[in-house]
Short mmCIF file of C-alpha atoms in Angstrom, two decimals:
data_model
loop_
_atom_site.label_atom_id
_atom_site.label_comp_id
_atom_site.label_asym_id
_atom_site.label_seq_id
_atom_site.Cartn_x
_atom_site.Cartn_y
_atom_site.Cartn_z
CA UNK A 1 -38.07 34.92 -21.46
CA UNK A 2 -39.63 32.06 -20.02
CA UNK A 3 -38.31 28.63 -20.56
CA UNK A 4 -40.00 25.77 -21.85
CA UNK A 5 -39.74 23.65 -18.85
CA UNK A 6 -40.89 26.50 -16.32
CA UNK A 7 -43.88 26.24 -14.22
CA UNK A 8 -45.98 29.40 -14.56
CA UNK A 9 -45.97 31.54 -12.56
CA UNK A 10 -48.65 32.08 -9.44
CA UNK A 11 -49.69 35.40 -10.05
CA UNK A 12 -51.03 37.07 -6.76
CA UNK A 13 -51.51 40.02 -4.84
CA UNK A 14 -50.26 40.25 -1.13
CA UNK A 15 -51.05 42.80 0.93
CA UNK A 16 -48.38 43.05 3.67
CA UNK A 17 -47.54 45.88 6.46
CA UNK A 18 -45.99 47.91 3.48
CA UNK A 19 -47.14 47.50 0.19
CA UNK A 20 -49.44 45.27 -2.13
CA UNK A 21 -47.16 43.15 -3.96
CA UNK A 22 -47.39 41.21 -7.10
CA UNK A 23 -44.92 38.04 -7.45
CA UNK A 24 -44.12 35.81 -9.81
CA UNK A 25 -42.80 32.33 -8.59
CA UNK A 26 -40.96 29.96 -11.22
CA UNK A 27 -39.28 26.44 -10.76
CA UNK A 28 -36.84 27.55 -13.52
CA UNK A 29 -36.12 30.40 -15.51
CA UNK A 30 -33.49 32.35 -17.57
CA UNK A 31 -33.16 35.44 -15.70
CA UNK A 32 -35.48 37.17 -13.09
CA UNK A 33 -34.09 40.62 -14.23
CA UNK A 34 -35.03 39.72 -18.29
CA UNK A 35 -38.04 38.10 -16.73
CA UNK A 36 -39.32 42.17 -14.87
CA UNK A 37 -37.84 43.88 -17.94
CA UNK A 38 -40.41 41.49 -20.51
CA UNK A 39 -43.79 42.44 -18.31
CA UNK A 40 -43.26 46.58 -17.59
CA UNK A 41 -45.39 48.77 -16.67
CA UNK A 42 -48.43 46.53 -16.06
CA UNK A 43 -48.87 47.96 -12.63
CA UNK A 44 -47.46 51.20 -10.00
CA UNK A 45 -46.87 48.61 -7.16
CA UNK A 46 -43.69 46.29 -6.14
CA UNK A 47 -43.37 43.23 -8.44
CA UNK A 48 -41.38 40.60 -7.51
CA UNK A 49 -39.59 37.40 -9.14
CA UNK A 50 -37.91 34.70 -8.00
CA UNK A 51 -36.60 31.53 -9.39
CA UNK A 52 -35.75 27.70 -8.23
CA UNK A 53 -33.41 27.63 -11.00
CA UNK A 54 -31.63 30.16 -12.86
CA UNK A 55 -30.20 29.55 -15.90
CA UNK A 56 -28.88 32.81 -17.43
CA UNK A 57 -28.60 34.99 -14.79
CA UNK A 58 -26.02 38.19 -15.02
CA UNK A 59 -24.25 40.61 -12.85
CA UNK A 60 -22.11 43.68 -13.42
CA UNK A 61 -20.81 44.78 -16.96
CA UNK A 62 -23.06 41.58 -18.40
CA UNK A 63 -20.79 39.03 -16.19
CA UNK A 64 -22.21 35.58 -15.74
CA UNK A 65 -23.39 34.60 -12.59
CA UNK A 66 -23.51 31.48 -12.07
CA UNK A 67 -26.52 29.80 -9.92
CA UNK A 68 -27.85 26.13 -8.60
CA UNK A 69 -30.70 24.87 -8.22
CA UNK A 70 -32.35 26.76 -4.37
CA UNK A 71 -29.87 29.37 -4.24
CA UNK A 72 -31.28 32.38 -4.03
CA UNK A 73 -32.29 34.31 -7.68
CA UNK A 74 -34.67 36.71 -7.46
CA UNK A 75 -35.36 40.96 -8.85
CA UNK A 76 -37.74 43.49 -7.24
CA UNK A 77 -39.41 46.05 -9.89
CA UNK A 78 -39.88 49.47 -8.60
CA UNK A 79 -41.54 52.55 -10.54
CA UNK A 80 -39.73 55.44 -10.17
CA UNK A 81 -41.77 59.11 -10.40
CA UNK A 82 -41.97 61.21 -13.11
CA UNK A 83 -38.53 62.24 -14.60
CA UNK A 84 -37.12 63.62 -17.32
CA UNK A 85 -34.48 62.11 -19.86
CA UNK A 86 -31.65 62.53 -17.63
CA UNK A 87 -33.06 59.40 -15.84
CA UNK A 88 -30.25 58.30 -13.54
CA UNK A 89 -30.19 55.82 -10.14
CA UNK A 90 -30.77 58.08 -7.00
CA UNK A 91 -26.94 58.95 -4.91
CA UNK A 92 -26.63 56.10 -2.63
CA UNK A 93 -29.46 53.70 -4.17
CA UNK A 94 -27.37 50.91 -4.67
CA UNK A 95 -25.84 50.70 -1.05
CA UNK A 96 -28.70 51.44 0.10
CA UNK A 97 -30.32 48.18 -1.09
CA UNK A 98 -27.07 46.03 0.48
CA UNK A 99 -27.83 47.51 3.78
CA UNK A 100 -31.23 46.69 3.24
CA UNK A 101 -30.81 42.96 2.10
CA UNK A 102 -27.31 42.64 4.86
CA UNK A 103 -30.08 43.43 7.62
CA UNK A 104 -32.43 40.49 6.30
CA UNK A 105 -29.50 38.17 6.18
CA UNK A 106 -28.43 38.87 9.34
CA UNK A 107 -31.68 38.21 10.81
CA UNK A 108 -32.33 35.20 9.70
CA UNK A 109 -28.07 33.89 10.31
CA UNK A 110 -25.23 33.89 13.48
CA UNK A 111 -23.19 34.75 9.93
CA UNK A 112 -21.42 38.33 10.52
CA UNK A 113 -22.88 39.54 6.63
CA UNK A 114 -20.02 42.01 4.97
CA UNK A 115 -20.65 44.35 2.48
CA UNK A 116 -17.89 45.53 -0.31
CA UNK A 117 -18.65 48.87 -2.54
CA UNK A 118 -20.06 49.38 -4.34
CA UNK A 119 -22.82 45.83 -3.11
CA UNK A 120 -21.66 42.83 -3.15
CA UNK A 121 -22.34 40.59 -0.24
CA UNK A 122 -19.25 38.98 1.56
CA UNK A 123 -19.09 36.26 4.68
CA UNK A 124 -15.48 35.87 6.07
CA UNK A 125 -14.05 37.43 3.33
CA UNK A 126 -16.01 35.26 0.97
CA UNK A 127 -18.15 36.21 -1.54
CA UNK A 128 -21.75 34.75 -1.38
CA UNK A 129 -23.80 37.23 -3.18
CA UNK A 130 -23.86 40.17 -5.60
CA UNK A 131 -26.58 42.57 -6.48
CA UNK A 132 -27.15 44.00 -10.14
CA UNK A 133 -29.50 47.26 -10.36
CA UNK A 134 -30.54 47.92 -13.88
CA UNK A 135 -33.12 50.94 -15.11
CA UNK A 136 -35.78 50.04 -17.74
CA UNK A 137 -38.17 52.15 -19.94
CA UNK A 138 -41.34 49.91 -20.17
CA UNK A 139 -43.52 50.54 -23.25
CA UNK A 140 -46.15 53.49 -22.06
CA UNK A 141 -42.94 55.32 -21.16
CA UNK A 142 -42.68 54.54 -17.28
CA UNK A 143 -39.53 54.44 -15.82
CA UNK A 144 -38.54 51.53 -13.52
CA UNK A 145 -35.77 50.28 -11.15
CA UNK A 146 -35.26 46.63 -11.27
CA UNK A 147 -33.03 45.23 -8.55
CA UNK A 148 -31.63 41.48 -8.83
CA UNK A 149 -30.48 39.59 -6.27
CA UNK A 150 -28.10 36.51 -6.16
CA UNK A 151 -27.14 34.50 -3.07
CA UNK A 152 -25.44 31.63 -2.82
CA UNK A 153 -26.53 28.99 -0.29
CA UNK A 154 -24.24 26.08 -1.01
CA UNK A 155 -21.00 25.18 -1.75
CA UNK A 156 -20.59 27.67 -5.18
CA UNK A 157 -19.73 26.40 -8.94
CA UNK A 158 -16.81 27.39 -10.61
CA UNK A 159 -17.47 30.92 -11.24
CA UNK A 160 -15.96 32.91 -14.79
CA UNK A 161 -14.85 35.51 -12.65
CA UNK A 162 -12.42 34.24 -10.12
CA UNK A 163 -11.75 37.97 -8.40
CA UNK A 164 -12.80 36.43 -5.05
CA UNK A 165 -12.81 33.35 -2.88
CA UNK A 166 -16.35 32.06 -3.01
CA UNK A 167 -18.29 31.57 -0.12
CA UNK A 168 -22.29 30.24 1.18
CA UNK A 169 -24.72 31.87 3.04
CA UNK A 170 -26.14 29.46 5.57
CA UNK A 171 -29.44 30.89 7.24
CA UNK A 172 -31.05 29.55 9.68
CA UNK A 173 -34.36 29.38 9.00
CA UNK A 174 -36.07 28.02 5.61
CA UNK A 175 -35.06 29.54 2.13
CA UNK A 176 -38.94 31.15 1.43
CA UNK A 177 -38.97 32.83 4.88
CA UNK A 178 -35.47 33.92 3.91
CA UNK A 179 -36.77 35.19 0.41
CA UNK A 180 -39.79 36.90 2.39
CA UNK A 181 -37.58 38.72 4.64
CA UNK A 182 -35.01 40.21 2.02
CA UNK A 183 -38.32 41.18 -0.04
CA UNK A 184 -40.17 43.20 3.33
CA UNK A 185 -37.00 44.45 4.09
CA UNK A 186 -36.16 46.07 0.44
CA UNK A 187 -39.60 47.42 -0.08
CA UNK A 188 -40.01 48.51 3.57
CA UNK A 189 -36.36 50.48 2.73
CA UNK A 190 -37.00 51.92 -0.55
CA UNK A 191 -40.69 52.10 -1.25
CA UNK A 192 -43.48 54.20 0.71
CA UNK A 193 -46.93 56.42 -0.89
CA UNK A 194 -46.53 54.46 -4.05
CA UNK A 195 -42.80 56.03 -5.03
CA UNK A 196 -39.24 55.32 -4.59
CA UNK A 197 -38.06 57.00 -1.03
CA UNK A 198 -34.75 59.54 -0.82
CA UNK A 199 -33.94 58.82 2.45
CA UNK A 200 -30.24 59.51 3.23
CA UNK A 201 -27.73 56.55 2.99
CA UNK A 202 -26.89 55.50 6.36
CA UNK A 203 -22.93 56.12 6.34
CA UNK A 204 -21.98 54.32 9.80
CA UNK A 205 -24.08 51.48 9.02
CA UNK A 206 -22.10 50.51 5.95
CA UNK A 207 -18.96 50.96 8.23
CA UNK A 208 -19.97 48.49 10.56
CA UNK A 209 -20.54 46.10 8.17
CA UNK A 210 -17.79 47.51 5.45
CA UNK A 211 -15.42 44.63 3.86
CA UNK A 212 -12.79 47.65 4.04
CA UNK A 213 -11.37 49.38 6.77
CA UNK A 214 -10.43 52.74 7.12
CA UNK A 215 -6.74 53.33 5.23
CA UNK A 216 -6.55 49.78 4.03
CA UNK A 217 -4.48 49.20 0.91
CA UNK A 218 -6.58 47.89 -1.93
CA UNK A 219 -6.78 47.96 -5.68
CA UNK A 220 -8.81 49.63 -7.77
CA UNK A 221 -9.72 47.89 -10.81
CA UNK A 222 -11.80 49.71 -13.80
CA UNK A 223 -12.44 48.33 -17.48
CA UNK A 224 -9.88 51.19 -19.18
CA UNK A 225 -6.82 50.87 -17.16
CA UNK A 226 -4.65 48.20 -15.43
CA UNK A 227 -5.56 47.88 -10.94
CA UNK A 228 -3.59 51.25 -9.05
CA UNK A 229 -2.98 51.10 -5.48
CA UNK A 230 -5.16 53.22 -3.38
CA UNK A 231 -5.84 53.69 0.52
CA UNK A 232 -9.64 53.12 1.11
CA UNK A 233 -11.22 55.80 3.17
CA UNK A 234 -15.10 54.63 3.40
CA UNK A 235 -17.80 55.69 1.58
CA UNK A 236 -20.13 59.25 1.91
CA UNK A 237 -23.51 60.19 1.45
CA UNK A 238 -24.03 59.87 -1.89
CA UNK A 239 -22.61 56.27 -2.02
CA UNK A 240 -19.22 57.19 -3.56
CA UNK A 241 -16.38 55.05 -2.20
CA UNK A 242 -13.35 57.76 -1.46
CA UNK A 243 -9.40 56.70 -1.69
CA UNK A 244 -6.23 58.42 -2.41
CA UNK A 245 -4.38 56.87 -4.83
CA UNK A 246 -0.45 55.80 -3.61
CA UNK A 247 0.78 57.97 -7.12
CA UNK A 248 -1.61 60.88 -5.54
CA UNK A 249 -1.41 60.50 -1.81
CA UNK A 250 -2.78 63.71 -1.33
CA UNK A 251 -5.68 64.22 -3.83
CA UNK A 252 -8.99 62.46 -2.29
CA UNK A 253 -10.72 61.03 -5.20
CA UNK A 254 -14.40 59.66 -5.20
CA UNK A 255 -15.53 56.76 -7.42
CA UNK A 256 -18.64 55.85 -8.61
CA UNK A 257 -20.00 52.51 -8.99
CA UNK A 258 -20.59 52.53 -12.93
CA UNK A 259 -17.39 50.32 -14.01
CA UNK A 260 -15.21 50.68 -10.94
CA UNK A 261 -14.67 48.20 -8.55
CA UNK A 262 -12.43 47.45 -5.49
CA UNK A 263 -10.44 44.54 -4.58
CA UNK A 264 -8.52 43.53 -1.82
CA UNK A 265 -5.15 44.34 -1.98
CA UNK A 266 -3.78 40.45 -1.64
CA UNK A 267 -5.09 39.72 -5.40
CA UNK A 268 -2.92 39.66 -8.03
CA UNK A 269 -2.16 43.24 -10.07
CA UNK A 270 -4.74 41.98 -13.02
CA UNK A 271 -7.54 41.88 -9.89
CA UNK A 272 -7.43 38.17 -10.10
CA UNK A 273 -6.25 35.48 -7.07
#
């Protein structure tokens, strides 16, 4: 929903080495995700949205995320081809898009850009972004991937969720060529002949830029039940982070993102500092 005090947006239609795009610029606005979700199905190409401001943005299981003014806030809509009802993201989507946005931060930074399963964006062991990947049915009955980015680039504000140190991400080049980058990069990744691409997840470039290493202790912190004590063992094609739990140190178990995370194993039992 657009705010009272936002600009409109400048509508326009870019044809770059990829893809036409369509994006939507504001000075302020609730949430770039709500923002995608309100306009649809208007069109088959990328449609982008970004945000000076954002006031309401969100992250994982509805969490809060908490932005300031020229930080980075911006979604990419994507259609997705003709399925049936047992719509569901593609295996490895989601780390697919961190490797894809880590690469355009790395470019434009001497920052060494970490990523933690199953996308959030770390700098020395600081978090400075997160990614929230949402599907939406628009109206005529097209189904659509809407990815939303977050990125800090100053000191951070008190977040709700205090899971992690909080970090910045401090490019070095100006914050639109940034956005422009992380956009080309995304749709270059995931989008070709007007449909979502299946290429396979690259495995050892997560490693190389993996928060984790190989048989590091860590937590494993879900919704239902209190953090258990695994041994991280990377991720495989499909995404899936793999551990053995320490009360099953021989059963390999593979978790999906859906309301799973991982934490480093120096937080408190409740997955909190």
């Amino acid at each position: 929903m657009i705010t009272s005090n936002s600009v409109m947006p400048s509508i326009m239609t870019r044809l770059d080495k990829y893809q036409a795009v369509y994006q939507f610029k504001f000075k302020r606005l609730a949430s770039t995700n709500s923002f995608l979700k309100d306009i649809a199905g208007f069109t088959n190409h990328p449609v982008t949205c970004v945000a000076d401001c954002q006031t309401k943005g969100y992250g994982q299981q509805n969490r809060n995320w908490a932005s300031q003014e020229n930080d980075i806030a911006m979604s990419l809509m994507l259609p997705m081809p003709h399925i049936d009802n047992s719509i569901r993201l593609p295996d490895g989507l989601s780390q697919r898009v961190a490797l894809a946005i880590a690469e355009a931060l790395a470019e434009q930074s001497h920052q060494n850009i970490q990523l933690k399963w199953p996308n959030d964006i770390f700098i020395n062991n600081a978090k400075v972004g997160g990614i929230l990947i949402e599907l939406e049915r628009a109206a005529n009955g097209q189904w659509l991937i809407i990815i939303g980015l977050g990125v800090n680039l100053q000191p951070p504000l008190q977040h709700p969720d205090a899971s992690y140190k909080r970090g910045w991400f401090i490019p070095n080049t100006s914050r639109n060529q940034l956005i422009g980058s992380i956009e080309a990069h995304l749709i270059k990744t995931l989008f070709t002949s007007a449909k979502i691409t299946s290429a396979p997840l690259n495995v050892n470039a997560w490693q190389a830029r993996d928060l984790f290493t190989q048989g590091e202790t860590i937590y494993v912190v879900s919704t239902q039940n209190k953090p258990q004590i695994a041994y991280y063992q990377g991720i495989n094609l499909q995404g899936e982070a793999m551990v053995y739990y320490a009360h099953q140190p021989n059963k390999l178990v593979r978790l999906n993102s859906g309301t799973v995370s991982l934490r480093t194993y120096e937080t408190n039992e409740d997955g909190t500092n």
